[in-house]
């Protein structure tokens, strides 16, 4: 969301916000998000773990992004939707674990999705999840074709790629 620099177009409760300051903060926060997601990508691809510190930093930077681009009232729906989605994914993962004694979605992935939901909100997170899921399925099918069917697939790298892609698309589209 880009604002005009005319004072009549700026939110009255935050007169210090200009289109330029919002745009600069978006670029810096997106760069920070990309850096943190690169760490998640590497750690999950190597060790099958999503670092909690990186996830917490992503949640914090996501809250800053929402506050810098939107009015503060936008933060609550983002955090609420992140909390609900995180709980539902954890519940589904727990039910799967109890029935199959195998992990389907790790807790690190669940927390990462929650942190990314704060950044993207309750609507855009679904496109991130769709792209990440398609990538993971394609990767799994390639492994299956090579005879490596029994191996685990880390989901963090696919989430990281999809999130950076969506964040860049948002920057370029001005939303």
PDB file of C-alpha atoms in Angstrom, residues 93-173:
ATOM      1  CA  UNK A  93       0.374 -32.547  13.106  1.00  0.00           C
ATOM      2  CA  UNK A  94      -0.248 -33.920  16.598  1.00  0.00           C
ATOM      3  CA  UNK A  95      -3.215 -36.009  15.445  1.00  0.00           C
ATOM      4  CA  UNK A  96      -1.155 -37.395  12.553  1.00  0.00           C
ATOM      5  CA  UNK A  97       1.707 -38.228  14.922  1.00  0.00           C
ATOM      6  CA  UNK A  98      -0.577 -40.079  17.341  1.00  0.00           C
ATOM      7  CA  UNK A  99      -2.164 -42.121  14.550  1.00  0.00           C
ATOM      8  CA  UNK A 100       0.916 -42.924  12.447  1.00  0.00           C
ATOM      9  CA  UNK A 101       3.858 -42.407  14.818  1.00  0.00           C
ATOM     10  CA  UNK A 102       5.492 -40.352  12.061  1.00  0.00           C
ATOM     11  CA  UNK A 103       6.039 -36.652  11.804  1.00  0.00           C
ATOM     12  CA  UNK A 104       4.212 -34.976   8.947  1.00  0.00           C
ATOM     13  CA  UNK A 105       4.828 -31.319   9.739  1.00  0.00           C
ATOM     14  CA  UNK A 106       7.404 -30.400  12.326  1.00  0.00           C
ATOM     15  CA  UNK A 107       6.788 -27.882  15.078  1.00  0.00           C
ATOM     16  CA  UNK A 108       9.445 -25.609  13.583  1.00  0.00           C
ATOM     17  CA  UNK A 109       7.538 -25.506  10.306  1.00  0.00           C
ATOM     18  CA  UNK A 110       4.302 -24.783  12.168  1.00  0.00           C
ATOM     19  CA  UNK A 111       5.895 -21.877  14.064  1.00  0.00           C
ATOM     20  CA  UNK A 112       7.453 -20.551  10.855  1.00  0.00           C
ATOM     21  CA  UNK A 113       4.056 -20.556   9.138  1.00  0.00           C
ATOM     22  CA  UNK A 114       2.660 -18.651  12.120  1.00  0.00           C
ATOM     23  CA  UNK A 115       5.425 -16.038  11.920  1.00  0.00           C
ATOM     24  CA  UNK A 116       4.920 -15.680   8.166  1.00  0.00           C
ATOM     25  CA  UNK A 117       1.176 -15.255   8.703  1.00  0.00           C
ATOM     26  CA  UNK A 118       1.932 -12.121  10.708  1.00  0.00           C
ATOM     27  CA  UNK A 119       3.856 -10.754   7.699  1.00  0.00           C
ATOM     28  CA  UNK A 120       1.412 -11.751   4.970  1.00  0.00           C
ATOM     29  CA  UNK A 121      -1.867 -11.695   6.850  1.00  0.00           C
ATOM     30  CA  UNK A 122      -4.810 -14.079   6.747  1.00  0.00           C
ATOM     31  CA  UNK A 123      -5.286 -13.831   2.965  1.00  0.00           C
ATOM     32  CA  UNK A 124      -1.818 -13.833   1.381  1.00  0.00           C
ATOM     33  CA  UNK A 125      -0.425 -16.639   3.542  1.00  0.00           C
ATOM     34  CA  UNK A 126      -2.432 -19.122   1.488  1.00  0.00           C
ATOM     35  CA  UNK A 127      -0.544 -18.275  -1.708  1.00  0.00           C
ATOM     36  CA  UNK A 128       2.728 -18.782   0.183  1.00  0.00           C
ATOM     37  CA  UNK A 129       1.534 -22.164   1.453  1.00  0.00           C
ATOM     38  CA  UNK A 130       0.338 -23.168  -2.020  1.00  0.00           C
ATOM     39  CA  UNK A 131       3.662 -22.360  -3.708  1.00  0.00           C
ATOM     40  CA  UNK A 132       5.631 -24.049  -0.897  1.00  0.00           C
ATOM     41  CA  UNK A 133       3.441 -27.150  -1.048  1.00  0.00           C
ATOM     42  CA  UNK A 134       3.689 -27.436  -4.828  1.00  0.00           C
ATOM     43  CA  UNK A 135       7.469 -27.133  -4.575  1.00  0.00           C
ATOM     44  CA  UNK A 136       7.692 -29.780  -1.853  1.00  0.00           C
ATOM     45  CA  UNK A 137       5.407 -32.151  -3.769  1.00  0.00           C
ATOM     46  CA  UNK A 138       7.472 -31.713  -6.946  1.00  0.00           C
ATOM     47  CA  UNK A 139      10.659 -32.353  -4.964  1.00  0.00           C
ATOM     48  CA  UNK A 140       9.110 -35.465  -3.399  1.00  0.00           C
ATOM     49  CA  UNK A 141       8.041 -36.768  -6.802  1.00  0.00           C
ATOM     50  CA  UNK A 142      11.566 -36.252  -8.147  1.00  0.00           C
ATOM     51  CA  UNK A 143      12.964 -38.197  -5.184  1.00  0.00           C
ATOM     52  CA  UNK A 144      10.409 -40.928  -5.763  1.00  0.00           C
ATOM     53  CA  UNK A 145      11.460 -41.176  -9.407  1.00  0.00           C
ATOM     54  CA  UNK A 146      15.085 -41.578  -8.269  1.00  0.00           C
ATOM     55  CA  UNK A 147      14.147 -44.333  -5.818  1.00  0.00           C
ATOM     56  CA  UNK A 148      14.622 -42.212  -2.678  1.00  0.00           C
ATOM     57  CA  UNK A 149      11.001 -42.462  -1.495  1.00  0.00           C
ATOM     58  CA  UNK A 150      11.619 -43.154   2.202  1.00  0.00           C
ATOM     59  CA  UNK A 151      13.599 -40.000   2.908  1.00  0.00           C
ATOM     60  CA  UNK A 152      12.276 -36.984   4.821  1.00  0.00           C
ATOM     61  CA  UNK A 153      11.643 -33.714   3.008  1.00  0.00           C
ATOM     62  CA  UNK A 154      12.379 -30.487   4.887  1.00  0.00           C
ATOM     63  CA  UNK A 155       9.507 -28.034   4.351  1.00  0.00           C
ATOM     64  CA  UNK A 156      11.346 -24.940   5.629  1.00  0.00           C
ATOM     65  CA  UNK A 157      13.299 -24.327   2.406  1.00  0.00           C
ATOM     66  CA  UNK A 158      10.091 -24.407   0.378  1.00  0.00           C
ATOM     67  CA  UNK A 159       8.339 -22.065   2.814  1.00  0.00           C
ATOM     68  CA  UNK A 160      11.353 -19.749   2.732  1.00  0.00           C
ATOM     69  CA  UNK A 161      11.457 -19.608  -1.057  1.00  0.00           C
ATOM     70  CA  UNK A 162       7.706 -19.042  -1.360  1.00  0.00           C
ATOM     71  CA  UNK A 163       7.738 -16.326   1.316  1.00  0.00           C
ATOM     72  CA  UNK A 164      10.615 -14.406  -0.274  1.00  0.00           C
ATOM     73  CA  UNK A 165       8.939 -14.716  -3.669  1.00  0.00           C
ATOM     74  CA  UNK A 166       5.633 -13.371  -2.305  1.00  0.00           C
ATOM     75  CA  UNK A 167       7.368 -10.551  -0.407  1.00  0.00           C
ATOM     76  CA  UNK A 168       9.199  -9.475  -3.574  1.00  0.00           C
ATOM     77  CA  UNK A 169       5.986  -9.630  -5.594  1.00  0.00           C
ATOM     78  CA  UNK A 170       4.342  -7.437  -2.952  1.00  0.00           C
ATOM     79  CA  UNK A 171       7.189  -4.912  -3.190  1.00  0.00           C
ATOM     80  CA  UNK A 172       7.054  -4.782  -6.968  1.00  0.00           C
ATOM     81  CA  UNK A 173       3.274  -4.526  -7.071  1.00  0.00           C
TER      82      UNK A 173
END
